[in-house]
PDB file of C-alpha atoms in Angstrom:
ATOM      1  CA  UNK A   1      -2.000  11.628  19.835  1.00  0.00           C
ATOM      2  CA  UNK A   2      -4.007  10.058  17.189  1.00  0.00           C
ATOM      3  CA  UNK A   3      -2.472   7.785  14.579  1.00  0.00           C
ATOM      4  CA  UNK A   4      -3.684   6.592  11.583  1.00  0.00           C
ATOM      5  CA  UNK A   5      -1.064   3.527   9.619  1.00  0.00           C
ATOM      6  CA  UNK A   6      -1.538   2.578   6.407  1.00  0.00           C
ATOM      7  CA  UNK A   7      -0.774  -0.773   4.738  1.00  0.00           C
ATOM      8  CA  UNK A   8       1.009  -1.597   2.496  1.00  0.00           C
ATOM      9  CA  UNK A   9       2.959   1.919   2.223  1.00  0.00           C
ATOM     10  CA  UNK A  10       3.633   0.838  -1.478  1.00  0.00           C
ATOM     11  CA  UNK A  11       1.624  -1.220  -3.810  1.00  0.00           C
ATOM     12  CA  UNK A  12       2.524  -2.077  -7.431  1.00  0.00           C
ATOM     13  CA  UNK A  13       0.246  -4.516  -9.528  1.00  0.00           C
ATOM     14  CA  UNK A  14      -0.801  -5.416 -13.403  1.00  0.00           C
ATOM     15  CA  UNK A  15      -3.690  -3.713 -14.626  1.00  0.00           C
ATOM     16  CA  UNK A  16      -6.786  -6.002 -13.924  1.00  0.00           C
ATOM     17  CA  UNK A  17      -6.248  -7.751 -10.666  1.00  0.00           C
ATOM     18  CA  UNK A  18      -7.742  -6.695  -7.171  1.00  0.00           C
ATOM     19  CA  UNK A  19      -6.456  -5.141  -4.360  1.00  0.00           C
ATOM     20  CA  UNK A  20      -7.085  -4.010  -0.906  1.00  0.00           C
ATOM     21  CA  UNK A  21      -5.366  -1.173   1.353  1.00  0.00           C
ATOM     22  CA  UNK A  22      -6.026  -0.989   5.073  1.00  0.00           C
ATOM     23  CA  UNK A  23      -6.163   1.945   7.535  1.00  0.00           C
ATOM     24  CA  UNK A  24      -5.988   0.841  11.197  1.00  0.00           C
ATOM     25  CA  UNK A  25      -5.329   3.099  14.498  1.00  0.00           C
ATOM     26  CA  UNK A  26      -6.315   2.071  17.932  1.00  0.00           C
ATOM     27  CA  UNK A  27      -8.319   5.120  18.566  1.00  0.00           C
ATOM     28  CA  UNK A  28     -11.675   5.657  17.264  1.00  0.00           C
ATOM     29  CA  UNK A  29     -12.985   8.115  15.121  1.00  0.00           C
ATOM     30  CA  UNK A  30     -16.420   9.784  14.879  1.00  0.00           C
ATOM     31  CA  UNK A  31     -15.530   9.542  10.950  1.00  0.00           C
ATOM     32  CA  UNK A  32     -13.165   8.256   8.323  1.00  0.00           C
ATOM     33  CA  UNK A  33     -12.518   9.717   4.948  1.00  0.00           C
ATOM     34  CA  UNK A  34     -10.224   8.075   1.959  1.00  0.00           C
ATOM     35  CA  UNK A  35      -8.639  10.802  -0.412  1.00  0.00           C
ATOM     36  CA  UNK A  36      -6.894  10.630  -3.528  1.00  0.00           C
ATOM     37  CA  UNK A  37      -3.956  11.902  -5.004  1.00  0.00           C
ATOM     38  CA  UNK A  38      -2.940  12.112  -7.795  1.00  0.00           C
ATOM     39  CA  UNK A  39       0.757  13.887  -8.722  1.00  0.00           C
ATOM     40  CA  UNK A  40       1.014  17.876  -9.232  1.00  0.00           C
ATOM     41  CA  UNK A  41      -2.225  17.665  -7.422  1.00  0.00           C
ATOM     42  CA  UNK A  42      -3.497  18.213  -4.153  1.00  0.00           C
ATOM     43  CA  UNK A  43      -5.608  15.183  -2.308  1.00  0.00           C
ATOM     44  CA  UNK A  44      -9.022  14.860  -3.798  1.00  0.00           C
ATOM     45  CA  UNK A  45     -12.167  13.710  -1.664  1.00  0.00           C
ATOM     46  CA  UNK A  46     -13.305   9.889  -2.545  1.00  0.00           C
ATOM     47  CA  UNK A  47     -15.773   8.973   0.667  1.00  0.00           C
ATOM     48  CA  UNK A  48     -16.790   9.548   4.022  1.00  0.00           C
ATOM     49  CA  UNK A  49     -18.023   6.986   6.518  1.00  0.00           C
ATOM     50  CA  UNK A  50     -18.968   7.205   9.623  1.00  0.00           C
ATOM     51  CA  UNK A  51     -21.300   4.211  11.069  1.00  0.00           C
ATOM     52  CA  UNK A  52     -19.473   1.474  11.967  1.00  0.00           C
ATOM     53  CA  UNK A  53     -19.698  -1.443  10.108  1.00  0.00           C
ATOM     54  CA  UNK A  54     -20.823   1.078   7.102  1.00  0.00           C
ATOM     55  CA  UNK A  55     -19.744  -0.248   3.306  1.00  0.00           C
ATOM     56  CA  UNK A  56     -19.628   2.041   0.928  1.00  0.00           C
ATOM     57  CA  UNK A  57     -18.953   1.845  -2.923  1.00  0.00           C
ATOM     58  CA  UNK A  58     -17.762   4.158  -5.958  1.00  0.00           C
ATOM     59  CA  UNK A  59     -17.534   2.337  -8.863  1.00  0.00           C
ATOM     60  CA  UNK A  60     -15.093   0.073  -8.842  1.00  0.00           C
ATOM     61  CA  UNK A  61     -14.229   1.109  -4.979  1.00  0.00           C
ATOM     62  CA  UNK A  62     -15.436  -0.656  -1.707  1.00  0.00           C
ATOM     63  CA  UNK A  63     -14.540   1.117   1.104  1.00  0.00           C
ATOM     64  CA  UNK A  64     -15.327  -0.309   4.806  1.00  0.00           C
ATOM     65  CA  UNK A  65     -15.730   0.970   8.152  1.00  0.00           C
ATOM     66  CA  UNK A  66     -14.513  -1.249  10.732  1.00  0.00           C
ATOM     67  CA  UNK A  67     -17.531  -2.101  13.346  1.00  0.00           C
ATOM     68  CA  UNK A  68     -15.281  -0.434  16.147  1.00  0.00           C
ATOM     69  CA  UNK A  69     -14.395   2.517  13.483  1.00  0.00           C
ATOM     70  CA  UNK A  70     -11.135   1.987  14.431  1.00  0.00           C
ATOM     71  CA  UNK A  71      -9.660   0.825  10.986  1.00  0.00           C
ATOM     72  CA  UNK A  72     -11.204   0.974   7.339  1.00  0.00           C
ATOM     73  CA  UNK A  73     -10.325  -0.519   4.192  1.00  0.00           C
ATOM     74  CA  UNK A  74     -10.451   0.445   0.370  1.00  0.00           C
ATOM     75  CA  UNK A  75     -11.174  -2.644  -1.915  1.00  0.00           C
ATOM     76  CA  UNK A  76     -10.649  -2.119  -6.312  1.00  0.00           C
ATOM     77  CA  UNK A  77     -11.391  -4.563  -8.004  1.00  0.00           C
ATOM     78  CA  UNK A  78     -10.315  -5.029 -11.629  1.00  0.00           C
ATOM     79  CA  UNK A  79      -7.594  -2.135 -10.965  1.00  0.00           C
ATOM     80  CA  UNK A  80      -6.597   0.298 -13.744  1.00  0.00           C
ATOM     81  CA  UNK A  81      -3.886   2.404 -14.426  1.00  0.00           C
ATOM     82  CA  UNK A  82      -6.093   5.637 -14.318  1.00  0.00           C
ATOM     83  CA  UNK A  83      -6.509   4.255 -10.017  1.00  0.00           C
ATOM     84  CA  UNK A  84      -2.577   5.077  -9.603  1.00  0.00           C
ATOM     85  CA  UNK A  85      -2.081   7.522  -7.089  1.00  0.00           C
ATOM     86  CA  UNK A  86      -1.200   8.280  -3.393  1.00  0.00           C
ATOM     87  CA  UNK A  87      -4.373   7.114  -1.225  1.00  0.00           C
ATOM     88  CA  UNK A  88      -4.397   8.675   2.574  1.00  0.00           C
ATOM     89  CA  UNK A  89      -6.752   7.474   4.587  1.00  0.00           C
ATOM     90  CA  UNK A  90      -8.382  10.844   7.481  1.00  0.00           C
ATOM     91  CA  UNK A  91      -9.660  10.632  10.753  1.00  0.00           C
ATOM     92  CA  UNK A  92     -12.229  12.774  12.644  1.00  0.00           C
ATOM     93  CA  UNK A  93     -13.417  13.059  15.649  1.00  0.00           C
ATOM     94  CA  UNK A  94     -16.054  14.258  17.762  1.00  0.00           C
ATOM     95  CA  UNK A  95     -15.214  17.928  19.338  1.00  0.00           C
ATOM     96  CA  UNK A  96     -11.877  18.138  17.610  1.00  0.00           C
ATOM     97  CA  UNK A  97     -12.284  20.389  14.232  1.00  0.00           C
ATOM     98  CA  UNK A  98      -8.967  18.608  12.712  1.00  0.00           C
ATOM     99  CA  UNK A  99      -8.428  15.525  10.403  1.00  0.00           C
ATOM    100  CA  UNK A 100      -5.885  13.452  11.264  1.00  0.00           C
ATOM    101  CA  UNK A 101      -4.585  12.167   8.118  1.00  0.00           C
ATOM    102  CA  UNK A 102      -2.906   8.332   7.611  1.00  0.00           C
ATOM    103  CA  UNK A 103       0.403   7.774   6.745  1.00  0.00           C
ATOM    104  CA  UNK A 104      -0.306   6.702   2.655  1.00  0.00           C
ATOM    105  CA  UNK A 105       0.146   4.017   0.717  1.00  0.00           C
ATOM    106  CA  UNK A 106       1.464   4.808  -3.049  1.00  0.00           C
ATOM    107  CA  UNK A 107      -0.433   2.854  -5.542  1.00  0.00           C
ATOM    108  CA  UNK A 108       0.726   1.742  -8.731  1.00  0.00           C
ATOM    109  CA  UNK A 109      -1.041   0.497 -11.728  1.00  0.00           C
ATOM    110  CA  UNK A 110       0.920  -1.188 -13.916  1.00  0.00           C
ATOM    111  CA  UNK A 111      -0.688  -1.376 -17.576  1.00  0.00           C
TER     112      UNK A 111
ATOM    113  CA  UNK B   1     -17.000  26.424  -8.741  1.00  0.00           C
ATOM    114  CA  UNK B   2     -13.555  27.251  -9.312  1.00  0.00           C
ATOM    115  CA  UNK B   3     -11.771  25.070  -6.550  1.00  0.00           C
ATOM    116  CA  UNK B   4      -9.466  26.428  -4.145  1.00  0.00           C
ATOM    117  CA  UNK B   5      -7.182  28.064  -5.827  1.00  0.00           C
ATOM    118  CA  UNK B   6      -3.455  28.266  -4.709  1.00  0.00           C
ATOM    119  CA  UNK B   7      -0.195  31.245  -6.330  1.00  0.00           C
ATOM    120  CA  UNK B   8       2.401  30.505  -6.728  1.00  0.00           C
ATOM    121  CA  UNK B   9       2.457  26.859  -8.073  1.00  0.00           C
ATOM    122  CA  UNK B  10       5.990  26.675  -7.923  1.00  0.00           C
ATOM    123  CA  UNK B  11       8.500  28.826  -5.788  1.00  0.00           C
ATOM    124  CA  UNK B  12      12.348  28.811  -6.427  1.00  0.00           C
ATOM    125  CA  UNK B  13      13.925  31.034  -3.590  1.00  0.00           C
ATOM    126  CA  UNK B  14      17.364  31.770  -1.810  1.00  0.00           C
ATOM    127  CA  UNK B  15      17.294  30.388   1.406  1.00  0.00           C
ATOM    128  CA  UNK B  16      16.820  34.117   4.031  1.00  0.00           C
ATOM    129  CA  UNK B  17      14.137  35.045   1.623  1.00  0.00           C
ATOM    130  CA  UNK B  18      10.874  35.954   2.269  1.00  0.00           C
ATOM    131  CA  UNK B  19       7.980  33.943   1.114  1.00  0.00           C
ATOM    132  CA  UNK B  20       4.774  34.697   0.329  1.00  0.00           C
ATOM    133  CA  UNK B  21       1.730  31.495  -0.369  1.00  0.00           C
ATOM    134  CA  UNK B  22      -1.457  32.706  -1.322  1.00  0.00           C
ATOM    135  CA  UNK B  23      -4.835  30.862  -1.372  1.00  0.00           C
ATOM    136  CA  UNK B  24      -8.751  31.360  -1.725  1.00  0.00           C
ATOM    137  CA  UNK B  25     -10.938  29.157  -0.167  1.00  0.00           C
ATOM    138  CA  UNK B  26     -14.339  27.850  -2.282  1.00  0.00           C
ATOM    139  CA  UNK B  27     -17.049  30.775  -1.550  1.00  0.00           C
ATOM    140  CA  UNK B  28     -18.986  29.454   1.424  1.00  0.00           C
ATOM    141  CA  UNK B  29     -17.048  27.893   3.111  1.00  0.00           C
ATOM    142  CA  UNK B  30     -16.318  28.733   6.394  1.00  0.00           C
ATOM    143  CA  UNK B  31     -12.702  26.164   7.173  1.00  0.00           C
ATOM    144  CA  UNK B  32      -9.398  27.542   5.967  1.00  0.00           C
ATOM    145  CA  UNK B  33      -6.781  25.223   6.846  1.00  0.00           C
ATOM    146  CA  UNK B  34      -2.960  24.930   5.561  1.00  0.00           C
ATOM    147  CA  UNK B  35      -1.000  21.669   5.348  1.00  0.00           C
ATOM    148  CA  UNK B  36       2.516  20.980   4.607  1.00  0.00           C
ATOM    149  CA  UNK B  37       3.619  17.602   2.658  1.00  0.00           C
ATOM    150  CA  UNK B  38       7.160  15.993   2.406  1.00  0.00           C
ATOM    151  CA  UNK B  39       7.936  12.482   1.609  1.00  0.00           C
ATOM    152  CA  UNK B  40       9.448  11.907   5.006  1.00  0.00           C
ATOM    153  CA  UNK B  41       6.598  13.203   7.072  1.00  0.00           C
ATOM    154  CA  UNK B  42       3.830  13.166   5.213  1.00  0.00           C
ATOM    155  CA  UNK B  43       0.684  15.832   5.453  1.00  0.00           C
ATOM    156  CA  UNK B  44       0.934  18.202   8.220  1.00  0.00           C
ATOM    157  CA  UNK B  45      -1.587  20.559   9.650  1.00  0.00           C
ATOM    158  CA  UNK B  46       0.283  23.975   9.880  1.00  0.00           C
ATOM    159  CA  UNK B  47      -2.347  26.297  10.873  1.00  0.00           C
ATOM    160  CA  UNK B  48      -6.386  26.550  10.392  1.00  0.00           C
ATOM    161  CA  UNK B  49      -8.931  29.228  10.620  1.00  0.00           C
ATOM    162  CA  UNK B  50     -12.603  29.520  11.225  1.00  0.00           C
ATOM    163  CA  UNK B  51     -14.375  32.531   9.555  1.00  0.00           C
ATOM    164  CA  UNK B  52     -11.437  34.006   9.154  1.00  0.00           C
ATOM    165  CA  UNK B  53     -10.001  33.482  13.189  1.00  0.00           C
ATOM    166  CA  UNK B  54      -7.257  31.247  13.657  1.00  0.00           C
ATOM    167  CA  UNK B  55      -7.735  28.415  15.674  1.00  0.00           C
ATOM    168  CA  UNK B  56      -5.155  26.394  16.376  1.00  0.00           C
ATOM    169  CA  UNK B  57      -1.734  27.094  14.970  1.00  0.00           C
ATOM    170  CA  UNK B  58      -0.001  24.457  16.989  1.00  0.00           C
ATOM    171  CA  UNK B  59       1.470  23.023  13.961  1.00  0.00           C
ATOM    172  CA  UNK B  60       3.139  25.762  12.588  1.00  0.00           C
ATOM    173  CA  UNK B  61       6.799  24.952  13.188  1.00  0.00           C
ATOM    174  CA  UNK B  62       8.300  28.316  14.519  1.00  0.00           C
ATOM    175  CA  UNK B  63       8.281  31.858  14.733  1.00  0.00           C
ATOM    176  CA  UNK B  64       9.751  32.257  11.037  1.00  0.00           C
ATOM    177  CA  UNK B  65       5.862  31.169   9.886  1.00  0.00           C
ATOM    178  CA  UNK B  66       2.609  33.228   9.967  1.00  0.00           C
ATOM    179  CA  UNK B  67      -0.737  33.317   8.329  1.00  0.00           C
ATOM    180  CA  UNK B  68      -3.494  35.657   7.974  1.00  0.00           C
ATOM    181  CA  UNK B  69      -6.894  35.409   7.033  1.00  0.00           C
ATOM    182  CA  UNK B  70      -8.024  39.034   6.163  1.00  0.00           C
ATOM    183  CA  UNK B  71     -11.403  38.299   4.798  1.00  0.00           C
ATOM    184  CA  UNK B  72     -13.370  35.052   3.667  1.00  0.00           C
ATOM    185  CA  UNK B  73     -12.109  34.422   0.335  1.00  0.00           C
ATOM    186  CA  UNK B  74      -8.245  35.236   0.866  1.00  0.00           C
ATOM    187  CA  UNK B  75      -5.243  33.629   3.439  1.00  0.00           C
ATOM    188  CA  UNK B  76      -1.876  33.977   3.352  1.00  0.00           C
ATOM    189  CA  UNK B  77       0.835  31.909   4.911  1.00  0.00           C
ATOM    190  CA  UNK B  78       4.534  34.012   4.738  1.00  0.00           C
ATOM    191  CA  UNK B  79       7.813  32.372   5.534  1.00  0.00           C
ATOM    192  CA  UNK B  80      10.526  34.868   7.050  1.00  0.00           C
ATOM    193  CA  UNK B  81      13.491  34.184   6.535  1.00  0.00           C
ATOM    194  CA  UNK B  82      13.022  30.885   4.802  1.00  0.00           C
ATOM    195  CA  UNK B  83      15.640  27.788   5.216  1.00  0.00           C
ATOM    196  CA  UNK B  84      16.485  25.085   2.526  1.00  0.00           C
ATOM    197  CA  UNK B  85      14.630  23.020   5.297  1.00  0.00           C
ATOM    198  CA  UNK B  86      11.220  24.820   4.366  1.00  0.00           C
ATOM    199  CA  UNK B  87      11.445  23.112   0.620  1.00  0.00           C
ATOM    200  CA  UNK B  88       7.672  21.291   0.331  1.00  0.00           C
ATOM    201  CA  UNK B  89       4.489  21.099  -1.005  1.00  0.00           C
ATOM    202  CA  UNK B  90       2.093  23.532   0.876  1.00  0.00           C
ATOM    203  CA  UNK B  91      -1.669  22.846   0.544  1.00  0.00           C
ATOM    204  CA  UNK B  92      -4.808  24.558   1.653  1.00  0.00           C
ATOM    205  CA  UNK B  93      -8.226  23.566   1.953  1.00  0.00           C
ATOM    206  CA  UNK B  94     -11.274  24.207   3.135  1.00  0.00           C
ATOM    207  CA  UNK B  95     -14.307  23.093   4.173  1.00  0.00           C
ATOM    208  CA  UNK B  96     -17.567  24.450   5.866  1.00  0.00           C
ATOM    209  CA  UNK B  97     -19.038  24.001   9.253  1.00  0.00           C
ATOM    210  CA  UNK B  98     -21.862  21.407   8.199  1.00  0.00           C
ATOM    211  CA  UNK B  99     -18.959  18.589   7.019  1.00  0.00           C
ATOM    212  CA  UNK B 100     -15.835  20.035   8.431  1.00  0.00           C
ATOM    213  CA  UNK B 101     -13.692  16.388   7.630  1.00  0.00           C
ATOM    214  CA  UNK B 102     -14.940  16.962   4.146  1.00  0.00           C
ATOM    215  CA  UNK B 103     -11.982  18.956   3.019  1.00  0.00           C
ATOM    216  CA  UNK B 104     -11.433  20.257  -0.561  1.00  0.00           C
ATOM    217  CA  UNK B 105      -8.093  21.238  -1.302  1.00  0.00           C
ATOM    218  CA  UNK B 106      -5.763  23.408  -3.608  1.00  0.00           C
ATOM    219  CA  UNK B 107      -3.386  22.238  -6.206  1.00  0.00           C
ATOM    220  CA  UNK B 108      -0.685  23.050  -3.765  1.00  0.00           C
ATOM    221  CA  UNK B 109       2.415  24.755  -3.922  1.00  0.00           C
ATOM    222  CA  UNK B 110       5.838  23.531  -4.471  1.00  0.00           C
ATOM    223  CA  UNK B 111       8.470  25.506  -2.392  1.00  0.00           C
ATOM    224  CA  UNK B 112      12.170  24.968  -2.969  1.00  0.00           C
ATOM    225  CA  UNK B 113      14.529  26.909  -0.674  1.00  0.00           C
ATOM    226  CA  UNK B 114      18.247  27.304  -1.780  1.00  0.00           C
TER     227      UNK B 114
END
């Protein structure tokens, strides 16, 4: 069974400063995709990357594929309340149609 | 586009009831699937179809769950009887063949069980 952890599971900082939450499993995936969500909401699509190595950046967002693309990371810099949300990190992989989703990591933005 | 759209967004039932969750997937695409979230175990793959044939419906938890997929643009998942244990947040999403991990989902709904 695949498993995707997520760290850290909860994250509170002031509005402004930088941040960075990891996604590491000791499988690899053909594909990794970060997701937002927000509450009342269901998870919304931020990124998909699948070369390893592969940086990739939305705004204020860095995300990272780990050369081995067994782990990612999601970088903000200069955070802001409106960035407050539940981020899960998803996993694919070759000849299996399903995601395998990370365990979360609740992100506060304090203004 | 619309979204997928989810009904109900918010379900109050007695628990031996029988539940009805209602979605429709964005025209196109070909990937229905339905998730379950709680706090304590997160998102959970239930059940997911592929032009309108389920898959794999390894994750549904027992008998007391089904879903259908009667055409492309409707899916059903039904609860009978439901238990206070059933109380969640039930997505769907969907996606099409050409970026299957590239899932869109619903607004969910919230399922409380009495």
């Amino acid at each position: 069974t695949q498993l995707l952890e997520q760290s850290p599971q909860f994250l509170s900082i002031q509005e402004g400063e930088n941040l960075t939450v990891y996604c590491n499993s000791s499988s690899v995936f053909s594909s990794l995709q970060w997701y937002r969500q927000e509450p009342g909401e269901g998870p919304v699509l931020l990124v998909t990357v699948v070369t390893g190595g592969e940086v990739k950046k939305l705004k204020r967002l860095t995300f990272q594929f780990g050369d081995a693309r067994k782990d990612s990371s999601l970088h903000i810099t200069a955070a802001q309340p409106g960035d407050t949300g539940l981020y899960l990190c998803a996993g694919g992989d070759f000849g299996n149609e399903k995601l395998t989703f990370g365990t979360g990591t609740r992100l506060t933005i304090i203004p | 586009d619309a979204g997928v759209i989810q009904s109900p967004r918010h379900e109050v039932t007695e628990m031996g009831q029988e539940v009805t969750l209602r979605c429709k997937p964005i025209s196109g695409h070909d990937y229905l699937f339905w998730y379950r979230q709680t706090m304590m175990r997160g998102l959970e793959l239930l059940i997911y179809f592929n032009n309108n044939v389920p898959i794999d419906d390894s994750g549904m938890p027992e008998d007391r769950f089904s879903a259908k997929m009667p055409n492309a643009s409707f899916s059903t998942l039904k609860i009978q009887p439901s238990e206070p244990r059933d109380s969640a947040v039930y997505f769907c999403a969907s996606s099409y063949s050409g970026q299957i991990y590239e899932q869109y989902f619903g607004p969910g709904t919230r399922l409380t069980v009495t």
